[in-house]
Tab-separated table of C-alpha atoms (C1' of nucleotides) and ligand atoms in Angstrom:
chain	number	residue	atom	x	y	z
L	1	MET	CA	-58.821	6.311	21.602
L	2	LYS	CA	-55.304	5.310	20.682
L	3	LYS	CA	-52.662	5.630	23.355
L	4	GLN	CA	-50.716	8.868	22.914
L	5	ILE	CA	-46.951	8.592	23.240
L	6	LYS	CA	-45.126	11.578	21.788
L	7	ASP	CA	-41.641	10.159	21.790
L	8	ILE	CA	-41.337	6.403	21.523
L	9	VAL	CA	-37.616	6.353	22.226
L	10	GLU	CA	-37.956	8.560	25.261
L	11	TYR	CA	-40.797	6.399	26.511
L	12	LEU	CA	-38.693	3.244	26.281
L	13	VAL	CA	-35.684	4.864	27.906
L	14	LYS	CA	-37.836	6.173	30.720
L	15	HIS	CA	-38.759	2.563	31.441
L	16	ASN	CA	-35.169	1.360	31.310
L	17	ILE	CA	-35.567	-0.372	27.984
L	18	LYS	CA	-32.872	0.205	25.429
L	19	PRO	CA	-34.571	1.566	22.332
L	20	SER	CA	-33.370	-0.817	19.670
L	21	TYR	CA	-34.952	-0.760	16.244
L	22	PRO	CA	-37.049	-3.901	16.773
L	23	ARG	CA	-38.278	-2.624	20.127
L	24	ILE	CA	-39.257	0.715	18.675
L	25	LYS	CA	-41.078	-0.964	15.823
L	26	ILE	CA	-42.881	-3.394	18.089
L	27	LEU	CA	-43.985	-0.627	20.409
L	28	GLU	CA	-45.172	1.380	17.422
L	29	ALA	CA	-47.147	-1.599	16.211
L	30	LEU	CA	-48.774	-1.998	19.609
L	31	ILE	CA	-49.789	1.641	19.624
L	32	GLU	CA	-50.919	1.590	16.036
L	33	LYS	CA	-52.967	-1.590	16.270
L	34	ASP	CA	-55.020	-0.517	19.245
L	35	SER	CA	-56.828	-3.856	19.095
L	36	HIS	CA	-55.010	-6.174	21.494
L	37	PRO	CA	-52.968	-7.959	18.835
L	38	ASN	CA	-51.342	-11.337	19.220
L	39	VAL	CA	-47.724	-12.158	18.449
L	40	ASP	CA	-48.412	-13.157	14.867
L	41	GLU	CA	-50.266	-9.974	14.049
L	42	ILE	CA	-47.418	-7.877	15.379
L	43	TYR	CA	-44.812	-9.982	13.649
L	44	ASN	CA	-46.541	-9.977	10.285
L	45	SER	CA	-47.296	-6.280	10.376
L	46	LEU	CA	-43.597	-5.526	10.803
L	47	LEU	CA	-42.119	-7.783	8.176
L	48	LYS	CA	-42.202	-5.066	5.537
L	49	ASP	CA	-40.282	-2.567	7.676
L	50	ALA	CA	-38.038	-5.137	9.330
L	51	PRO	CA	-37.548	-8.070	6.991
L	52	THR	CA	-34.979	-9.733	9.220
L	53	LEU	CA	-37.175	-9.580	12.292
L	54	SER	CA	-37.398	-12.848	14.136
L	55	LYS	CA	-40.535	-14.045	15.842
L	56	THR	CA	-38.401	-14.893	18.849
L	57	THR	CA	-37.535	-11.219	19.074
L	58	VAL	CA	-41.194	-10.363	19.151
L	59	TYR	CA	-41.689	-12.801	22.025
L	60	ASN	CA	-38.595	-11.564	23.828
L	61	THR	CA	-39.525	-7.940	23.396
L	62	LEU	CA	-43.075	-8.400	24.540
L	63	ASN	CA	-41.781	-10.185	27.614
L	64	VAL	CA	-39.406	-7.294	28.240
L	65	PHE	CA	-42.281	-4.862	27.862
L	66	ALA	CA	-44.449	-6.895	30.210
L	67	GLU	CA	-41.647	-7.069	32.777
L	68	ALA	CA	-41.236	-3.331	32.564
L	69	GLY	CA	-44.967	-2.907	32.969
L	70	ILE	CA	-45.609	-1.096	29.707
L	71	VAL	CA	-47.821	-3.824	28.295
L	72	LYS	CA	-50.393	-6.101	29.847
L	73	VAL	CA	-50.671	-9.683	28.683
L	74	LEU	CA	-54.241	-10.805	28.188
L	75	ILE	CA	-54.959	-14.497	28.508
L	76	ILE	CA	-58.582	-15.021	27.720
L	77	ASP	CA	-58.966	-18.436	26.306
L	78	GLY	CA	-55.571	-19.946	26.613
L	79	LYS	CA	-55.004	-20.374	22.934
L	80	GLU	CA	-52.731	-17.374	22.653
L	81	ALA	CA	-51.636	-14.259	24.465
L	82	ARG	CA	-52.928	-10.867	23.437
L	83	TYR	CA	-51.090	-7.658	24.243
L	84	ASP	CA	-52.418	-4.345	25.497
L	85	ILE	CA	-50.398	-1.112	25.683
L	86	ASP	CA	-53.109	0.433	27.793
L	87	THR	CA	-51.904	-0.365	31.287
L	88	ILE	CA	-54.611	1.494	33.120
L	89	GLU	CA	-56.875	-0.990	34.873
L	90	HIS	CA	-59.819	-1.885	32.681
L	91	GLY	CA	-61.783	-4.886	31.571
L	92	HIS	CA	-62.272	-6.620	28.229
L	93	PHE	CA	-64.855	-8.281	26.085
L	94	LYS	CA	-63.742	-10.957	23.665
L	95	CYS	CA	-66.003	-12.003	20.835
L	96	ASP	CA	-66.142	-15.754	20.301
L	97	ASN	CA	-66.898	-15.156	16.658
L	98	CYS	CA	-64.489	-12.513	15.366
L	99	ASP	CA	-61.903	-12.756	18.197
L	100	ASN	CA	-61.891	-8.999	18.608
L	101	ILE	CA	-61.205	-7.729	22.066
L	102	THR	CA	-62.853	-4.481	23.112
L	103	ASP	CA	-62.224	-2.457	26.232
L	104	LEU	CA	-64.599	-2.216	29.151
L	105	ASN	CA	-64.485	0.683	31.524
L	106	ILE	CA	-64.650	-1.375	34.675
L	107	SER	CA	-62.481	-2.132	37.659
L	108	ILE	CA	-62.844	-4.618	40.455
L	109	ASP	CA	-64.560	-3.150	43.421
L	110	ASP	CA	-62.419	-2.749	46.478
L	111	LYS	CA	-64.816	-4.902	48.465
L	112	ILE	CA	-62.772	-7.918	47.466
L	113	ILE	CA	-59.944	-6.507	49.497
L	114	SER	CA	-61.773	-7.670	52.593
L	115	GLU	CA	-61.791	-11.219	51.285
L	116	LEU	CA	-58.097	-11.065	50.531
L	117	GLN	CA	-56.830	-9.942	53.908
L	118	GLY	CA	-53.226	-10.978	54.189
L	119	PHE	CA	-52.868	-11.589	50.468
L	120	LYS	CA	-50.596	-9.591	48.210
L	121	ILE	CA	-52.597	-8.628	45.152
L	122	LYS	CA	-50.514	-7.964	42.070
L	123	GLU	CA	-53.206	-8.042	39.428
L	124	LYS	CA	-56.941	-7.744	39.108
L	125	ARG	CA	-58.595	-8.864	35.909
L	126	VAL	CA	-62.113	-8.720	34.546
L	127	TYR	CA	-63.365	-9.921	31.234
L	128	CYS	CA	-66.458	-11.115	29.449
L	129	LYS	CA	-66.963	-13.375	26.497
L	130	GLY	CA	-69.787	-13.669	24.036
L	131	ILE	CA	-70.758	-12.248	20.663
L	132	CYS	CA	-70.105	-8.636	19.798
L	133	ASN	CA	-72.702	-6.302	18.386
L	134	LYS	CA	-71.159	-6.305	14.928
L	135	CYS	CA	-71.198	-10.074	14.661
L	136	LEU	CA	-74.760	-10.201	15.958
L	137	SER	CA	-75.963	-7.732	13.317
L	138	ILE	CA	-74.666	-9.794	10.420
C	1	MET	CA	-67.281	-25.998	51.450
C	2	LYS	CA	-67.182	-28.895	49.068
C	3	LYS	CA	-69.930	-29.134	46.507
C	4	GLN	CA	-72.654	-31.494	47.678
C	5	ILE	CA	-73.921	-33.956	45.114
C	6	LYS	CA	-75.846	-36.851	46.647
C	7	ASP	CA	-75.995	-39.105	43.631
C	8	ILE	CA	-73.224	-38.725	41.089
C	9	VAL	CA	-74.886	-40.960	38.520
C	10	GLU	CA	-78.188	-39.191	38.804
C	11	TYR	CA	-76.407	-35.840	38.498
C	12	LEU	CA	-74.720	-36.889	35.260
C	13	VAL	CA	-77.885	-38.337	33.804
C	14	LYS	CA	-79.786	-35.214	34.672
C	15	HIS	CA	-77.316	-33.305	32.514
C	16	ASN	CA	-77.597	-35.771	29.638
C	17	ILE	CA	-74.195	-37.293	30.237
C	18	LYS	CA	-73.973	-41.054	30.163
C	19	PRO	CA	-72.524	-42.130	33.487
C	20	SER	CA	-69.601	-44.253	32.397
C	21	TYR	CA	-67.046	-45.360	34.948
C	22	PRO	CA	-64.384	-42.833	33.893
C	23	ARG	CA	-66.911	-40.024	33.918
C	24	ILE	CA	-68.116	-40.947	37.385
C	25	LYS	CA	-64.574	-41.139	38.670
C	26	ILE	CA	-63.565	-37.841	37.100
C	27	LEU	CA	-66.606	-36.110	38.531
C	28	GLU	CA	-65.853	-37.620	41.942
C	29	ALA	CA	-62.294	-36.340	41.693
C	30	LEU	CA	-63.498	-32.855	40.837
C	31	ILE	CA	-65.784	-32.851	43.857
C	32	GLU	CA	-63.196	-34.369	46.145
C	33	LYS	CA	-60.341	-32.071	45.128
C	34	ASP	CA	-62.221	-28.836	45.704
C	35	SER	CA	-59.098	-26.941	44.615
C	36	HIS	CA	-59.503	-26.248	40.914
C	37	PRO	CA	-57.302	-29.117	39.740
C	38	ASN	CA	-55.637	-29.347	36.375
C	39	VAL	CA	-55.807	-32.313	34.019
C	40	ASP	CA	-52.691	-33.947	35.397
C	41	GLU	CA	-53.874	-33.804	38.985
C	42	ILE	CA	-57.148	-35.425	38.063
C	43	TYR	CA	-55.475	-38.018	35.902
C	44	ASN	CA	-52.872	-38.972	38.480
C	45	SER	CA	-55.319	-39.125	41.343
C	46	LEU	CA	-57.391	-41.672	39.444
C	47	LEU	CA	-54.674	-44.008	38.254
C	48	LYS	CA	-55.011	-46.230	41.315
C	49	ASP	CA	-58.761	-46.733	40.853
C	50	ALA	CA	-58.671	-46.753	37.071
C	51	PRO	CA	-55.302	-48.023	35.906
C	52	THR	CA	-56.322	-48.104	32.252
C	53	LEU	CA	-57.531	-44.526	32.253
C	54	SER	CA	-56.199	-42.484	29.375
C	55	LYS	CA	-55.322	-38.845	29.676
C	56	THR	CA	-57.236	-38.276	26.472
C	57	THR	CA	-60.317	-39.500	28.276
C	58	VAL	CA	-59.746	-36.946	30.983
C	59	TYR	CA	-59.539	-34.221	28.359
C	60	ASN	CA	-62.585	-35.551	26.529
C	61	THR	CA	-64.612	-35.895	29.672
C	62	LEU	CA	-63.785	-32.458	30.964
C	63	ASN	CA	-64.809	-31.047	27.619
C	64	VAL	CA	-68.066	-32.959	27.834
C	65	PHE	CA	-68.615	-31.594	31.324
C	66	ALA	CA	-67.828	-28.067	30.203
C	67	GLU	CA	-70.197	-28.397	27.243
C	68	ALA	CA	-72.922	-29.570	29.583
C	69	GLY	CA	-72.176	-26.698	31.890
C	70	ILE	CA	-71.307	-28.725	34.964
C	71	VAL	CA	-67.729	-27.481	35.119
C	72	LYS	CA	-66.146	-24.136	34.415
C	73	VAL	CA	-62.760	-23.971	32.736
C	74	LEU	CA	-60.445	-21.467	34.356
C	75	ILE	CA	-57.717	-19.972	32.198
C	76	ILE	CA	-55.618	-17.761	34.374
C	77	ASP	CA	-52.159	-17.723	32.990
C	78	GLY	CA	-52.406	-19.693	29.840
C	79	LYS	CA	-50.072	-22.440	30.898
C	80	GLU	CA	-52.858	-24.877	31.630
C	81	ALA	CA	-56.572	-25.090	32.203
C	82	ARG	CA	-57.964	-25.529	35.698
C	83	TYR	CA	-61.399	-26.978	36.340
C	84	ASP	CA	-64.066	-25.827	38.748
C	85	ILE	CA	-67.070	-27.906	39.747
C	86	ASP	CA	-68.681	-24.853	41.302
C	87	THR	CA	-70.615	-23.274	38.468
C	88	ILE	CA	-72.147	-20.472	40.456
C	89	GLU	CA	-70.637	-17.167	39.356
C	90	HIS	CA	-67.665	-16.288	41.513
C	91	GLY	CA	-64.144	-14.975	41.214
C	92	HIS	CA	-60.737	-16.469	41.896
C	93	PHE	CA	-57.355	-15.666	43.328
C	94	LYS	CA	-54.355	-17.516	41.982
C	95	CYS	CA	-51.123	-17.540	43.930
C	96	ASP	CA	-48.034	-17.030	41.782
C	97	ASN	CA	-46.017	-19.005	44.291
C	98	CYS	CA	-47.991	-22.138	45.169
C	99	ASP	CA	-50.390	-22.075	42.192
C	100	ASN	CA	-53.349	-22.598	44.479
C	101	ILE	CA	-56.594	-21.066	43.353
C	102	THR	CA	-59.011	-19.844	45.978
C	103	ASP	CA	-62.561	-18.650	45.515
C	104	LEU	CA	-63.677	-15.055	45.763
C	105	ASN	CA	-67.236	-14.147	46.510
C	106	ILE	CA	-67.588	-11.558	43.797
C	107	SER	CA	-69.559	-11.015	40.646
C	108	ILE	CA	-69.286	-8.413	37.951
C	109	ASP	CA	-71.555	-5.527	38.568
C	110	ASP	CA	-74.412	-5.104	36.164
C	111	LYS	CA	-73.147	-1.653	35.295
C	112	ILE	CA	-71.092	-3.218	32.532
C	113	ILE	CA	-74.308	-4.168	30.831
C	114	SER	CA	-74.683	-0.567	29.766
C	115	GLU	CA	-71.307	-0.709	28.044
C	116	LEU	CA	-72.253	-3.905	26.273
C	117	GLN	CA	-75.505	-2.825	24.729
C	118	GLY	CA	-76.185	-5.052	21.750
C	119	PHE	CA	-73.623	-7.626	22.832
C	120	LYS	CA	-74.505	-11.169	23.802
C	121	ILE	CA	-72.683	-11.943	27.035
C	122	LYS	CA	-72.031	-15.618	27.616
C	123	GLU	CA	-69.486	-15.401	30.393
C	124	LYS	CA	-68.234	-12.956	32.976
C	125	ARG	CA	-64.955	-13.630	34.676
C	126	VAL	CA	-63.044	-12.018	37.512
C	127	TYR	CA	-59.756	-13.032	39.002
C	128	CYS	CA	-56.771	-11.718	40.887
C	129	LYS	CA	-53.191	-12.826	41.025
C	130	GLY	CA	-50.533	-12.353	43.647
C	131	ILE	CA	-49.213	-14.154	46.688
C	132	CYS	CA	-51.532	-15.928	49.070
C	133	ASN	CA	-51.491	-15.456	52.815
C	134	LYS	CA	-49.939	-18.853	53.466
C	135	CYS	CA	-47.019	-18.222	51.116
C	136	LEU	CA	-46.496	-14.759	52.570
C	137	SER	CA	-46.270	-16.136	56.098
C	138	ILE	CA	-43.487	-18.538	55.285
G	1	DA	C1'	-10.326	4.073	13.951
G	2	DA	C1'	-9.784	-0.488	16.075
G	3	DA	C1'	-10.628	-3.630	19.625
G	4	DG	C1'	-13.299	-5.581	23.050
G	5	DA	C1'	-17.147	-6.223	26.283
G	6	DG	C1'	-21.858	-6.537	26.915
G	7	DA	C1'	-26.426	-6.741	25.189
G	8	DA	C1'	-29.791	-7.746	21.671
G	9	DT	C1'	-31.239	-10.469	17.824
G	10	DT	C1'	-31.721	-14.515	15.224
G	11	DG	C1'	-32.583	-19.393	13.870
G	12	DT	C1'	-33.301	-23.729	15.301
G	13	DA	C1'	-34.492	-27.085	18.497
G	14	DA	C1'	-37.164	-28.328	22.413
G	15	DT	C1'	-41.319	-28.137	25.470
G	16	DA	C1'	-45.838	-29.099	26.654
G	17	DA	C1'	-50.918	-28.530	26.654
G	18	DA	C1'	-54.449	-29.765	23.911
G	19	DT	C1'	-56.592	-31.917	19.898
G	20	DA	C1'	-57.237	-35.231	15.843
G	21	DC	C1'	-57.945	-39.580	14.587
G	22	DA	C1'	-58.624	-44.341	14.061
G	23	DA	C1'	-58.716	-48.743	16.412
G	24	DA	C1'	-60.421	-51.266	20.338
G	25	DA	C1'	-63.722	-51.771	23.924
G	26	DT	C1'	-67.992	-51.036	26.010
G	27	DT	C1'	-72.876	-50.280	26.118
G	28	DA	C1'	-77.533	-50.234	24.327
G	29	DA	C1'	-80.870	-51.642	21.079
G	30	DA	C1'	-83.009	-54.984	18.157
Q	1	DT	C1'	-76.976	-63.108	19.831
Q	2	DT	C1'	-76.204	-59.462	16.304
Q	3	DT	C1'	-75.857	-55.069	15.345
Q	4	DA	C1'	-75.359	-50.267	15.922
Q	5	DA	C1'	-73.891	-46.447	18.579
Q	6	DT	C1'	-71.044	-44.530	21.930
Q	7	DT	C1'	-66.987	-44.278	24.687
Q	8	DT	C1'	-62.310	-45.093	25.629
Q	9	DT	C1'	-57.650	-45.564	24.415
Q	10	DG	C1'	-53.017	-44.848	22.277
Q	11	DT	C1'	-50.546	-42.497	19.180
Q	12	DA	C1'	-49.609	-38.868	16.213
Q	13	DT	C1'	-50.154	-34.050	15.413
Q	14	DT	C1'	-50.692	-29.274	16.260
Q	15	DT	C1'	-49.213	-24.987	18.006
Q	16	DA	C1'	-47.888	-21.295	21.185
Q	17	DT	C1'	-44.053	-20.450	23.739
Q	18	DT	C1'	-39.428	-21.038	25.598
Q	19	DA	C1'	-34.374	-22.612	25.623
Q	20	DC	C1'	-30.169	-21.972	23.834
Q	21	DA	C1'	-26.135	-21.037	21.287
Q	22	DA	C1'	-24.357	-18.433	17.485
Q	23	DT	C1'	-24.334	-14.130	15.278
Q	24	DT	C1'	-24.918	-9.320	15.098
Q	25	DC	C1'	-25.213	-4.898	17.037
Q	26	DT	C1'	-23.918	-1.060	20.244
Q	27	DC	C1'	-21.206	1.396	23.102
Q	28	DT	C1'	-16.959	2.214	25.612
Q	29	DT	C1'	-12.032	2.341	25.859
Q	30	DT	C1'	-7.839	2.488	23.842
F	201	LIG	MN1	-57.521	-3.080	26.635
F	202	LIG	MN1	-63.952	-21.648	42.110
F	203	LIG	ZN1	-67.500	-10.274	16.858
F	204	LIG	ZN1	-49.462	-19.427	47.791
DNA sequence: AAAGAGAATTGTAATAAATACAAAATTAAA
DNA sequence: TTTAATTTTGTATTTATTACAATTCTCTTT
């Protein structure tokens, strides 16, 4: 269930991001990958189309996207950030073996709100770790 | 609500960890702090009692503790690991302003189990980020 | 079209958490 | 006491990410 964005440029502009070539390509890669890629995966996948692309640009752009709220940064074991274009609240499962991250249709119950009276909640995150079904069946 | 451990040495031995002086001190610090400290906080708080303590030993020891299951490693924004002596499943709130981490009495509903049929779940994590009540009232 | 201002991109250097590794020290066994 | 095994330590290394200045690009104004 890949994220559907008809017009990439329009989508960027709508979020006040100037649609430069690297930004368009990086957003395309995020949509295409659909698997919570890391910086290196994005960078390497674009080298053919954008040979002069700098890894710093990938970092910068992803930070711009995160600031604008069009990507979520997933920190699951601290080694590296993973990026998700699906900004609707949902959870994740990361496989310790293959490093794949799959989506979970889950959101944090509002009962925590009572515990966080007087707090400003900006983000709620849920994830699990373990071994995925594919890795288990090998 | 600090974790109550009567006999530190006995507790370590029970978990098959040889109770060396650094290990005892680091465990004591984890219990005493009660605030999900990072490596530097633990290290610095022990320098008076253990002037020869190496930061590598703190890293090693915390890894030993994590392996043995007597601490949980919290990765919330990837900058650094935080350590929790409370191993009962619960959630956390991290303040973007003061970096304090507070406990949340929450656990992931078992409804996710249905989504993870055939997966081996080793860990379930929940956390929120935002601004804590103390920082908001300043 | 040319010039200029502002923004984005790039390459390199710097940062910092965590690990690797081997030597020294400590502990336990014989 | 000797010896073996384990732990601790210091230093070097790794690696993801950021800092920063120079270059390039883009868009507006002349
Ligand atoms: Mn996702
Ligand atoms: Mn906790
Ligand atoms: Zn897997
Ligand atoms: Zn705070």
